[in-house]
Coordinates of C-alpha atoms in Angstrom, one line a residue:
Chain A
X24 CA -38.4 -56.4 49.7
X25 CA -35.7 -58.9 50.4
X26 CA -38.2 -61.7 49.7
X27 CA -36.4 -62.8 46.5
X28 CA -32.8 -63.2 47.6
X29 CA -31.1 -66.0 45.7
X30 CA -29.4 -68.8 47.6
X31 CA -26.2 -68.4 45.6
X32 CA -24.4 -65.6 43.6
X33 CA -21.5 -65.7 41.2
X34 CA -18.6 -63.3 41.8
X35 CA -16.4 -62.4 38.8
X36 CA -13.1 -61.2 40.3
X37 CA -11.7 -58.4 38.1
X38 CA -8.8 -57.3 40.4
X39 CA -5.9 -58.7 38.2
X40 CA -7.3 -57.0 35.1
X41 CA -9.7 -54.1 35.7
X42 CA -8.3 -53.4 39.1
X43 CA -4.6 -53.4 38.3
X44 CA -5.2 -51.6 35.0
X45 CA -6.2 -48.5 37.0
X46 CA -3.3 -48.7 39.4
X47 CA -0.3 -46.5 38.5
X48 CA 2.3 -48.8 40.0
X49 CA 3.2 -51.3 37.2
X50 CA 3.9 -54.7 38.8
X51 CA 6.1 -57.5 37.4
X52 CA 4.5 -60.6 36.0
X53 CA 5.5 -62.8 38.9
X54 CA 3.7 -60.6 41.4
X55 CA 0.5 -60.6 39.3
X56 CA 0.8 -64.4 39.0
X57 CA 1.1 -64.9 42.7
X58 CA -1.9 -62.6 43.2
X59 CA -3.9 -64.8 40.8
X60 CA -2.7 -68.0 42.5
X61 CA -3.8 -66.7 45.9
X62 CA -7.2 -65.7 44.4
X63 CA -7.6 -69.1 42.9
X64 CA -7.4 -70.7 46.4
X65 CA -10.3 -68.6 47.7
X66 CA -13.2 -70.4 46.0
X67 CA -13.5 -67.7 43.3
X68 CA -14.5 -69.5 40.0
X69 CA -13.9 -66.6 37.6
X70 CA -10.8 -64.5 37.8
X71 CA -10.2 -62.1 34.9
X72 CA -6.5 -62.5 34.3
X73 CA -5.3 -59.8 31.9
X74 CA -6.0 -57.8 28.7
X75 CA -4.5 -58.3 25.3
X76 CA -4.1 -54.6 24.5
X77 CA -1.2 -52.6 23.2
X78 CA 1.5 -52.3 25.8
X79 CA 2.0 -48.6 25.0
X80 CA -1.7 -47.9 25.7
X81 CA -1.9 -49.8 29.1
X82 CA 1.6 -50.6 30.4
X83 CA 0.2 -52.6 33.3
X84 CA -1.2 -55.1 30.8
X85 CA 2.0 -55.1 28.6
X86 CA 2.9 -58.6 29.8
X87 CA -0.3 -60.2 28.8
X88 CA 1.3 -63.1 26.9
X89 CA 3.8 -64.0 29.6
X90 CA 1.2 -63.5 32.3
X91 CA -1.2 -65.9 30.6
X92 CA 1.5 -68.5 30.0
X93 CA 2.2 -68.2 33.7
X94 CA -1.5 -68.7 34.5
X95 CA -1.4 -71.9 32.5
X96 CA 1.7 -73.1 34.4
X97 CA -0.3 -72.7 37.6
X98 CA -2.5 -75.6 36.5
X99 CA -5.6 -74.2 38.2
X100 CA -8.5 -76.4 39.0
X101 CA -10.6 -76.9 35.8
X102 CA -13.6 -75.3 37.5
X103 CA -11.8 -71.9 37.5
X104 CA -12.1 -69.7 34.4
X105 CA -9.5 -67.0 33.7
X106 CA -11.0 -64.8 31.0
X107 CA -8.9 -62.1 29.2
X108 CA -10.0 -58.9 27.7
X109 CA -9.6 -58.5 24.0
X110 CA -10.2 -55.2 22.2
X111 CA -9.9 -56.4 18.6
X112 CA -8.9 -59.2 16.2
X113 CA -5.2 -58.6 16.9
X114 CA -5.8 -59.1 20.6
X115 CA -7.9 -62.1 19.9
X116 CA -5.1 -63.7 17.8
X117 CA -2.7 -63.2 20.6
X118 CA -5.1 -64.7 23.1
X119 CA -5.7 -67.7 20.9
X120 CA -1.9 -68.2 20.6
X121 CA -1.7 -68.3 24.4
X122 CA -4.5 -70.9 24.6
X123 CA -7.0 -68.5 26.3
X124 CA -10.3 -70.3 26.8
X125 CA -12.6 -67.3 27.5
X126 CA -12.4 -63.7 26.3
X127 CA -14.3 -60.6 27.2
X128 CA -15.1 -57.8 24.7
X129 CA -16.2 -54.3 25.5
X130 CA -18.1 -51.3 24.3
X131 CA -20.3 -48.6 25.9
X132 CA -23.7 -47.0 25.6
X133 CA -22.2 -43.5 25.2
X134 CA -20.8 -42.4 21.8
X135 CA -18.5 -39.8 23.4
X136 CA -17.1 -42.3 25.9
X137 CA -16.5 -44.8 23.2
X138 CA -14.8 -42.2 20.9
X139 CA -12.4 -41.2 23.7
X140 CA -11.8 -44.8 24.7
X141 CA -11.6 -46.7 21.4
X142 CA -12.1 -44.0 18.8
X143 CA -15.3 -45.5 17.6
X144 CA -19.0 -44.6 18.0
X145 CA -21.3 -47.2 19.6
X146 CA -22.4 -48.4 16.2
X147 CA -18.8 -48.6 14.9
X148 CA -17.7 -50.5 17.9
X149 CA -20.3 -53.2 17.2
X150 CA -19.1 -53.4 13.6
X151 CA -15.6 -54.0 14.9
X152 CA -16.7 -56.5 17.6
X153 CA -18.7 -58.7 15.2
X154 CA -15.7 -60.5 13.6
X155 CA -13.9 -60.7 17.0
X156 CA -16.8 -62.5 18.6
X157 CA -17.5 -64.6 15.5
X158 CA -13.9 -65.8 15.3
X159 CA -13.7 -66.5 19.1
X160 CA -16.9 -68.5 19.0
X161 CA -15.7 -70.5 15.9
X162 CA -12.5 -71.3 17.8
X163 CA -14.6 -72.6 20.7
X164 CA -14.0 -69.8 23.1
X165 CA -16.6 -68.5 25.6
X166 CA -17.3 -64.8 25.2
X167 CA -18.4 -62.3 27.8
X168 CA -19.5 -58.8 26.9
X169 CA -18.9 -55.6 28.9
X170 CA -21.1 -52.5 28.4
X171 CA -19.7 -49.4 30.0
X172 CA -21.5 -46.1 31.0
X173 CA -24.9 -47.9 31.5
X174 CA -25.8 -45.7 34.4
X175 CA -24.1 -42.5 33.3
X176 CA -21.2 -41.2 31.3
X177 CA -18.4 -38.9 32.4
X178 CA -18.9 -36.8 29.3
X179 CA -22.6 -37.1 28.4
X180 CA -24.2 -37.5 31.8
X181 CA -27.3 -39.6 31.4
X182 CA -27.0 -42.3 28.8
X183 CA -29.5 -43.9 26.5
X184 CA -31.6 -46.9 27.2
X185 CA -32.0 -47.3 23.5
X186 CA -28.3 -47.8 23.1
X187 CA -28.3 -50.2 26.0
X188 CA -30.9 -52.3 24.2
X189 CA -29.1 -52.1 20.9
X190 CA -25.8 -53.2 22.3
X191 CA -27.3 -55.9 24.5
X192 CA -29.3 -57.4 21.6
X193 CA -26.1 -57.3 19.5
X194 CA -24.0 -59.0 22.2
X195 CA -26.6 -61.6 22.9
X196 CA -27.1 -62.5 19.3
X197 CA -23.4 -62.6 18.7
X198 CA -23.2 -65.3 21.3
X199 CA -22.0 -63.7 24.6
X200 CA -23.0 -66.0 27.4
X201 CA -23.1 -63.1 29.9
X202 CA -23.3 -59.3 29.6
X203 CA -21.8 -57.2 32.3
X204 CA -23.4 -53.8 32.8
X205 CA -20.9 -51.2 34.0
X206 CA -21.5 -48.2 36.3
X207 CA -18.3 -46.7 35.0
X208 CA -18.3 -43.6 37.1
X209 CA -20.3 -44.9 40.1
X210 CA -23.4 -42.7 39.6
X211 CA -25.9 -45.5 39.6
X212 CA -28.4 -45.5 42.5
X213 CA -31.1 -48.0 43.5
X214 CA -34.0 -46.3 41.6
X215 CA -32.0 -46.1 38.4
X216 CA -30.8 -49.7 38.8
X217 CA -34.4 -50.9 39.4
X218 CA -35.6 -49.0 36.3
X219 CA -32.8 -50.2 34.0
X220 CA -33.3 -53.9 35.1
X221 CA -37.0 -53.6 34.8
X222 CA -36.7 -52.3 31.3
X223 CA -34.3 -55.0 30.3
X224 CA -36.6 -57.6 31.8
X225 CA -39.2 -56.8 29.2
X226 CA -36.9 -58.0 26.3
X227 CA -34.3 -60.3 27.8
X228 CA -33.8 -63.2 30.1
X229 CA -32.4 -61.2 33.0
X230 CA -30.0 -64.1 33.9
X231 CA -28.0 -62.9 30.9
X232 CA -26.8 -59.9 32.8
X233 CA -24.1 -59.4 35.5
X234 CA -23.6 -56.1 37.3
X235 CA -20.4 -54.2 37.4
X236 CA -20.7 -51.4 40.0
X237 CA -18.2 -48.9 41.0
X238 CA -18.3 -47.7 44.6
X239 CA -17.3 -44.1 43.7
X240 CA -20.3 -42.7 45.5
X241 CA -20.5 -45.4 48.1
X242 CA -23.8 -46.7 46.6
X243 CA -22.5 -50.0 45.2
X244 CA -23.8 -52.3 47.9
X245 CA -27.2 -50.6 47.8
X246 CA -27.2 -51.1 44.1
X247 CA -26.2 -54.7 44.5
X248 CA -29.0 -55.2 47.0
X249 CA -31.5 -53.7 44.5
X250 CA -30.1 -55.9 41.6
X251 CA -30.5 -59.0 43.7
X252 CA -34.1 -58.2 44.4
X253 CA -34.7 -57.8 40.6
X254 CA -33.1 -61.1 39.7
X255 CA -29.4 -60.5 39.0
X256 CA -27.2 -63.3 40.3
X257 CA -23.7 -62.3 39.0
X258 CA -21.5 -59.4 40.1
X259 CA -18.1 -58.1 39.1
X260 CA -15.8 -56.9 41.9
X261 CA -12.2 -56.4 42.6
X262 CA -10.4 -57.7 45.7
X263 CA -9.6 -54.9 48.2
X264 CA -11.3 -52.5 45.8
X265 CA -8.3 -52.4 43.5
X266 CA -8.4 -49.8 40.8
X267 CA -9.3 -46.2 41.4
X268 CA -11.6 -43.9 39.4
X269 CA -9.9 -42.1 36.5
X270 CA -12.7 -39.4 36.6
X271 CA -12.2 -38.2 40.2
X272 CA -8.8 -38.0 41.9
X273 CA -8.6 -40.1 45.0
X274 CA -12.0 -41.7 44.5
X275 CA -13.0 -45.3 44.6
X276 CA -13.5 -47.5 41.5
X277 CA -14.5 -51.1 41.5
X278 CA -16.6 -52.2 44.4
X279 CA -14.4 -54.4 46.7
X280 CA -15.0 -58.2 46.6
X281 CA -14.7 -58.2 50.4
X282 CA -17.6 -55.7 50.8
X283 CA -19.8 -57.6 48.3
X284 CA -19.1 -61.0 49.9
X285 CA -19.6 -59.8 53.4
X286 CA -23.0 -58.3 52.4
X287 CA -24.0 -61.5 50.6
X288 CA -22.8 -63.9 53.3
X289 CA -24.3 -61.9 56.1
X290 CA -27.7 -62.1 54.4
X291 CA -27.3 -65.9 53.9
X292 CA -26.4 -65.7 50.2
X293 CA -23.5 -68.0 49.4
X294 CA -20.7 -67.3 47.1
X295 CA -18.3 -70.1 47.7
X296 CA -15.5 -67.6 48.6
X297 CA -13.5 -67.9 51.8
X298 CA -13.1 -64.4 53.3
X299 CA -9.9 -65.2 55.2
X300 CA -8.1 -66.4 52.0
X301 CA -9.5 -63.5 50.0
X302 CA -8.1 -60.9 52.4
X303 CA -4.8 -62.7 52.2
X304 CA -4.7 -62.3 48.4
X305 CA -5.7 -58.6 48.9
X306 CA -3.1 -58.0 51.5
X307 CA -0.5 -59.5 49.2
X308 CA -1.4 -57.2 46.3
X309 CA -1.9 -54.1 48.4
X310 CA 1.6 -54.5 49.9
X311 CA 3.0 -54.9 46.3
X312 CA 1.2 -51.7 45.3
X313 CA 2.1 -50.0 48.6
X314 CA -1.5 -48.8 49.0
X315 CA -4.4 -48.9 51.3
X316 CA -7.6 -50.7 50.5
X317 CA -10.8 -48.8 49.7
X318 CA -12.8 -51.7 51.1
X319 CA -14.5 -50.7 54.4
X320 CA -15.0 -54.4 55.3
X321 CA -11.4 -55.3 54.5
X322 CA -10.1 -52.5 56.7
X323 CA -12.4 -53.4 59.6
X324 CA -11.6 -57.1 59.2
X325 CA -7.9 -56.4 59.4
X326 CA -8.4 -53.9 62.2
X327 CA -10.3 -56.3 64.4
X328 CA -7.4 -58.9 64.0
X329 CA -4.7 -56.4 64.9
Chain B
X3 CA -39.1 -52.8 46.3
X4 CA -38.5 -49.1 46.2
X5 CA -42.2 -48.5 45.8
X6 CA -42.5 -46.9 49.3
X7 CA -39.8 -44.2 49.2
X8 CA -40.8 -41.2 51.3
X9 CA -40.6 -37.8 49.6
X10 CA -38.6 -36.4 52.5
X11 CA -36.2 -37.6 55.2
X12 CA -34.8 -36.0 58.3
X13 CA -31.1 -36.1 58.9
X14 CA -29.7 -35.8 62.4
X15 CA -26.2 -34.5 62.1
X16 CA -24.1 -36.1 64.9
X17 CA -20.6 -35.0 63.7
X18 CA -19.9 -32.4 66.4
X19 CA -20.8 -34.8 69.2
X20 CA -20.7 -38.5 68.2
X21 CA -18.2 -37.9 65.4
X22 CA -15.7 -35.7 67.3
X23 CA -16.0 -37.8 70.4
X24 CA -14.3 -40.7 68.6
X25 CA -11.6 -38.5 67.1
X26 CA -8.3 -38.5 69.0
X27 CA -7.3 -34.9 68.2
X28 CA -9.0 -32.7 70.8
X29 CA -10.1 -29.5 69.2
X30 CA -10.6 -26.1 70.8
X31 CA -14.0 -24.7 71.4
X32 CA -13.8 -22.1 68.7
X33 CA -13.0 -24.7 66.0
X34 CA -16.0 -26.8 67.1
X35 CA -18.2 -23.7 67.1
X36 CA -17.2 -22.8 63.6
X37 CA -17.9 -26.3 62.5
X38 CA -21.4 -26.1 64.0
X39 CA -21.9 -22.7 62.4
X40 CA -21.0 -24.0 59.0
X41 CA -23.3 -27.0 59.5
X42 CA -26.1 -24.7 60.5
X43 CA -25.9 -23.0 57.0
X44 CA -26.4 -26.3 55.1
X45 CA -30.1 -26.8 55.7
X46 CA -29.6 -29.4 58.5
X47 CA -32.3 -28.9 61.1
X48 CA -30.8 -31.1 63.9
X49 CA -27.2 -30.8 64.9
X50 CA -26.1 -32.6 68.0
X51 CA -23.8 -30.1 69.6
X52 CA -22.0 -31.7 72.5
X53 CA -22.2 -34.0 75.5
X54 CA -22.4 -33.1 79.2
X55 CA -20.1 -35.8 80.4
X56 CA -17.1 -35.8 82.7
X57 CA -14.1 -34.1 81.0
X58 CA -11.8 -36.8 82.4
X59 CA -13.8 -39.5 80.6
X60 CA -14.2 -37.8 77.3
X61 CA -11.7 -34.9 76.9
X62 CA -13.1 -33.9 73.5
X63 CA -16.4 -33.0 75.3
X64 CA -14.7 -31.3 78.2
X65 CA -15.8 -27.9 77.1
X66 CA -19.5 -28.7 76.9
X67 CA -20.6 -25.6 78.9
X68 CA -18.4 -23.1 76.9
X69 CA -19.4 -24.9 73.7
X70 CA -23.1 -24.6 74.3
X71 CA -22.8 -21.0 75.4
X72 CA -21.0 -20.4 72.1
X73 CA -23.8 -22.1 70.2
X74 CA -26.3 -19.8 71.8
X75 CA -24.2 -16.8 70.8
X76 CA -24.5 -18.0 67.2
X77 CA -28.2 -17.2 67.3
X78 CA -29.1 -20.0 64.9
X79 CA -32.4 -20.0 63.1
X80 CA -35.2 -21.1 65.5
X81 CA -35.9 -24.1 63.1
X82 CA -32.5 -25.6 64.1
X83 CA -32.3 -27.9 67.1
X84 CA -29.0 -28.5 68.8
X85 CA -29.5 -31.4 71.2
X86 CA -26.9 -32.4 73.8
X87 CA -26.1 -35.8 75.2
X88 CA -26.7 -36.2 78.9
X89 CA -25.6 -39.3 80.8
X90 CA -27.2 -38.6 84.2
X91 CA -28.9 -36.0 86.5
X92 CA -25.6 -34.1 87.0
X93 CA -25.2 -33.8 83.2
X94 CA -28.8 -32.7 82.9
X95 CA -28.4 -30.0 85.5
X96 CA -25.4 -28.6 83.6
X97 CA -27.4 -28.7 80.4
X98 CA -30.3 -26.9 82.1
X99 CA -27.9 -24.2 83.4
X100 CA -26.7 -23.6 79.8
X101 CA -30.3 -23.3 78.5
X102 CA -30.2 -26.5 76.4
X103 CA -33.6 -27.1 74.8
X104 CA -33.2 -30.7 73.8
X105 CA -31.3 -33.6 75.3
X106 CA -30.4 -37.1 74.3
X107 CA -30.1 -40.0 76.7
X108 CA -28.6 -43.4 75.9
X109 CA -28.5 -47.0 76.8
X110 CA -28.0 -50.3 74.9
X111 CA -29.6 -53.7 74.4
X112 CA -26.5 -55.5 75.7
X113 CA -25.7 -55.9 79.4
X114 CA -22.0 -56.4 78.8
X115 CA -21.7 -53.3 76.6
X116 CA -23.6 -51.2 79.1
X117 CA -21.5 -52.5 82.0
X118 CA -18.3 -51.5 80.2
X119 CA -19.7 -48.2 79.0
X120 CA -21.7 -46.9 82.0
X121 CA -21.2 -49.6 84.7
X122 CA -24.8 -50.6 84.7
X123 CA -26.9 -53.5 83.3
X124 CA -29.6 -52.7 80.9
X125 CA -32.2 -52.7 83.7
X126 CA -30.1 -50.6 85.9
X127 CA -29.6 -48.1 83.1
X128 CA -33.3 -47.6 82.8
X129 CA -33.7 -47.0 86.5
X130 CA -31.0 -44.3 86.2
X131 CA -32.5 -42.8 83.2
X132 CA -36.1 -42.5 84.5
X133 CA -35.5 -39.4 86.8
X134 CA -33.3 -37.8 84.1
X135 CA -36.0 -38.0 81.5
X136 CA -38.7 -37.0 84.1
X137 CA -36.8 -33.9 85.1
X138 CA -36.0 -32.9 81.6
X139 CA -39.6 -33.3 80.5
X140 CA -40.8 -31.3 83.5
X141 CA -38.4 -28.6 82.6
X142 CA -39.9 -28.5 79.1
X143 CA -37.0 -30.1 77.3
X144 CA -37.4 -32.4 74.3
X145 CA -35.8 -35.8 74.9
X146 CA -34.4 -38.2 72.3
X147 CA -33.3 -41.7 73.2
X148 CA -30.3 -43.7 71.9
X149 CA -30.2 -47.4 72.0
X150 CA -26.8 -48.9 71.2
X151 CA -25.9 -52.5 70.0
X152 CA -29.3 -53.0 68.4
X153 CA -27.8 -55.1 65.6
X154 CA -24.9 -56.6 67.5
X155 CA -22.5 -56.1 70.4
X156 CA -18.7 -56.1 70.3
X157 CA -18.7 -58.4 73.4
X158 CA -21.9 -60.5 73.2
X159 CA -22.3 -60.8 69.4
X160 CA -26.0 -61.1 68.6
X161 CA -28.2 -59.0 70.9
X162 CA -31.7 -59.5 72.3
X163 CA -34.9 -58.4 70.6
X164 CA -36.5 -58.7 74.0
X165 CA -34.1 -56.1 75.5
X166 CA -34.8 -53.9 72.5
X167 CA -38.5 -54.1 73.1
X168 CA -38.1 -53.4 76.8
X169 CA -35.9 -50.4 76.3
X170 CA -38.0 -49.0 73.5
X171 CA -41.2 -49.3 75.5
X172 CA -39.4 -47.6 78.5
X173 CA -38.1 -44.7 76.4
X174 CA -41.4 -44.2 74.6
X175 CA -43.4 -44.2 77.9
X176 CA -40.9 -41.9 79.5
X177 CA -41.6 -39.4 76.8
X178 CA -38.8 -39.6 74.2
X179 CA -40.1 -38.1 71.0
X180 CA -37.7 -40.2 68.9
X181 CA -35.6 -43.3 69.5
X182 CA -32.4 -43.8 67.6
X183 CA -31.4 -47.4 67.0
X184 CA -27.7 -47.8 66.8
X185 CA -25.6 -50.3 64.8
X186 CA -22.7 -49.6 67.1
X187 CA -20.2 -51.9 65.4
X188 CA -21.6 -51.8 61.9
X189 CA -22.6 -55.4 61.6
X190 CA -26.2 -54.7 60.6
X191 CA -27.2 -56.0 57.2
X192 CA -30.4 -55.6 55.2
X193 CA -32.1 -58.8 56.3
X194 CA -31.4 -58.1 59.9
X195 CA -32.6 -54.5 59.5
X196 CA -35.8 -55.7 57.9
X197 CA -36.4 -58.3 60.6
X198 CA -35.8 -55.8 63.5
X199 CA -38.0 -53.1 62.0
X200 CA -40.7 -55.7 61.1
X201 CA -40.7 -56.9 64.7
X202 CA -40.9 -53.3 66.1
X203 CA -43.7 -52.5 63.7
X204 CA -45.9 -55.0 65.6
X205 CA -45.9 -53.0 68.8
X206 CA -44.8 -49.5 67.9
X207 CA -45.6 -46.7 65.5
X208 CA -42.5 -47.0 63.4
X209 CA -42.2 -43.2 63.0
X210 CA -41.0 -43.2 66.5
X211 CA -37.6 -44.6 65.3
X212 CA -34.6 -43.2 63.7
X213 CA -31.6 -45.3 62.5
X214 CA -28.0 -44.8 63.5
X215 CA -25.9 -46.9 61.2
X216 CA -22.1 -47.2 61.3
X217 CA -20.5 -47.9 57.9
X218 CA -17.8 -50.2 59.4
X219 CA -18.6 -53.0 57.0
X220 CA -19.7 -50.7 54.1
X221 CA -23.3 -51.8 54.5
X222 CA -24.8 -48.5 55.9
X223 CA -26.4 -47.3 52.7
X224 CA -27.9 -50.7 51.9
X225 CA -29.3 -50.7 55.5
X226 CA -30.7 -47.2 55.0
X227 CA -32.3 -48.3 51.7
X228 CA -33.9 -51.2 53.6
X229 CA -35.0 -48.9 56.4
X230 CA -36.6 -46.5 54.0
X231 CA -38.6 -49.3 52.5
X232 CA -39.9 -50.3 55.9
X233 CA -41.0 -46.8 56.9
X234 CA -38.1 -45.2 58.6
X235 CA -37.8 -41.5 57.8
X236 CA -35.0 -40.3 60.1
X237 CA -31.3 -41.1 60.0
X238 CA -28.3 -40.1 62.1
X239 CA -25.0 -39.5 60.3
X240 CA -21.9 -37.5 60.7
X241 CA -20.5 -35.1 58.1
X242 CA -17.4 -36.5 56.3
X243 CA -18.0 -39.7 58.3
X244 CA -16.2 -38.2 61.4
X245 CA -15.6 -40.6 64.2
X246 CA -13.8 -44.0 63.7
X247 CA -14.8 -47.3 65.1
X248 CA -13.2 -48.0 68.6
X249 CA -13.6 -51.8 68.0
X250 CA -11.5 -52.1 64.8
X251 CA -8.4 -50.0 64.3
X252 CA -8.5 -47.9 61.1
X253 CA -12.2 -48.8 60.5
X254 CA -15.1 -46.5 59.7
X255 CA -17.7 -45.5 62.3
X256 CA -20.7 -43.2 61.6
X257 CA -22.0 -43.3 58.1
X258 CA -21.1 -40.1 56.4
X259 CA -23.8 -37.5 55.9
X260 CA -22.6 -36.8 52.4
X261 CA -23.0 -40.5 51.4
X262 CA -26.5 -40.6 52.9
X263 CA -27.6 -37.4 51.3
X264 CA -26.3 -38.3 47.9
X265 CA -28.1 -41.6 48.1
X266 CA -31.4 -39.9 49.1
X267 CA -31.1 -37.0 46.6
X268 CA -30.2 -39.2 43.7
X269 CA -33.4 -41.3 44.4
X270 CA -35.5 -38.1 44.5
X271 CA -35.8 -38.1 48.3
X272 CA -35.3 -34.6 49.7
X273 CA -33.4 -33.7 52.9
X274 CA -33.2 -29.9 52.6
X275 CA -29.4 -30.1 52.8
X276 CA -27.1 -28.4 50.4
X277 CA -24.3 -30.7 49.4
X278 CA -21.8 -28.0 48.5
X279 CA -22.2 -26.2 51.8
X280 CA -22.1 -29.5 53.7
X281 CA -18.8 -30.5 52.1
X282 CA -17.4 -27.0 53.0
X283 CA -18.2 -27.8 56.7
X284 CA -16.6 -31.2 56.3
X285 CA -13.5 -29.8 54.7
X286 CA -13.1 -27.3 57.5
X287 CA -13.3 -29.9 60.3
X288 CA -11.2 -32.4 58.4
X289 CA -8.4 -29.9 58.0
X290 CA -8.7 -29.1 61.7
X291 CA -8.4 -32.8 62.5
X292 CA -5.7 -33.3 59.8
X293 CA -7.5 -36.4 58.6
X294 CA -9.0 -37.8 55.4
X295 CA -12.7 -38.4 55.0
X296 CA -14.1 -42.0 55.1
X297 CA -16.9 -40.8 52.9
X298 CA -16.7 -42.2 49.4
X299 CA -19.0 -39.6 48.0
X300 CA -17.1 -36.7 49.7
X301 CA -13.8 -37.9 48.3
X302 CA -15.3 -38.3 44.8
X303 CA -17.0 -34.9 45.0
X304 CA -13.8 -33.1 46.0
X305 CA -11.8 -35.2 43.4
X306 CA -14.1 -34.2 40.6
X307 CA -13.6 -30.5 41.5
X308 CA -9.8 -30.7 41.7

């Protein structure tokens, strides 16, 4: 164990989209832009900016167009990618209008979860996604795929490896450059993570996958450690652990970027991210949201400074 | 990795002593006794009860005598051990008067930490401990040893493996049946944990050691996972994560028993502890302390029920 640590790992910062989307306090566009600007100074190379969804469905993302125009006016370094979530062709068209260079599409391995989330079964969701990915690719966009409920579903419990294979094959063939496997309710544990990756390893190049762990049960870093050992080199996380868990009141959602980066850096795995600058971005957005961080490392880091 | 998980692991519950000791709100003896009674119903077999220290030094432990008499009046199942911390001969004599059956003694690998904590260097601390352990053993008591700052010191930073070997050899020869290695400030990480255990494995039977991780950086479960892989089968933890970190304001101290047990149970490692009963004990003591839990799993568990 720990004989296969990579020298470098990619962090996909999802705070401005996945994080904020699960925060009740709706922020104005300028605040979100300043958060993205601060994040862009940290060394993070992928910062998920927003989601082109219906404003009545997710008010926090209601300003996607203005937000993305603001991101463009920041003139970020060309090495920084700012993908946007797109649920359907309408969302894609909006994203194209705004000059988005990378999109993310999403589905899940659980039919019940998908029905409640997007009113489509797993199979139907793939039928819907096909033209979205096709069009995005033909327009020259990079496409990333999200698969939710890979380690468990809030409605169905255990989820199907068969569906995971089906969806992964579909997304790969459709042209996604990376597939992010989501532990939507934070029930993944190291043995399950090992088993899922080992199964995928039989049919896929494992470098196709990123892991998206929620820290709802406190197991995210143990799961990341396990994933590293089995060849995963890309992880989604949100600064300060923004975004709660909609399935358990007061519980933690996305694993915090600070916790992930501290784990990696302490083991000698580089991420290119500056912890001090990252905590500054987190402090800014936490104060805008008037909330505390769920990140143990962030709290200790700030506590030691005070 | 994860090919060497044990079928069973021992949990040493340190909430009533190490946890409460670091809580500012001083509780009355009856409240602490009720907490211990609730913990004793969970399946936990080792519950650290109190510390025979000077009341002016640690007010929370000022009622050690009354507390332990209360523990005896609970008539706990004979399979449950309720060790007490003892800093010196005076503390030992008090413990003996109360009929304590097991004590714990403590030192550290850092001279600076020991000087500030007990006004003795590492070597001096061993000279002081020798007669305490001798007398305890001759009186038929079981003795457990704590070594603090094994993975880092708040004053010295990195600490010495040489001192760890010296102290471990001393405690083993003196007759400690178990030695608990403390990550006092929560800076341990999996690579360091692996290295420390691998070094110890060259000179000791590794089953002599328990791990005492603090979750200050959120890495405790990743460290426990690593420890399991390298043969450790005993872990200290405090229910609900009681006890903060005196070295970083607002930061987490002891890893929460709920988080540890959830990790273990989800991977099929048994502990004999009932999660529902454990959270009831935690809820009781949290409400007495008027504080929230630092345990991610506890918060999610309660959140899902509400």
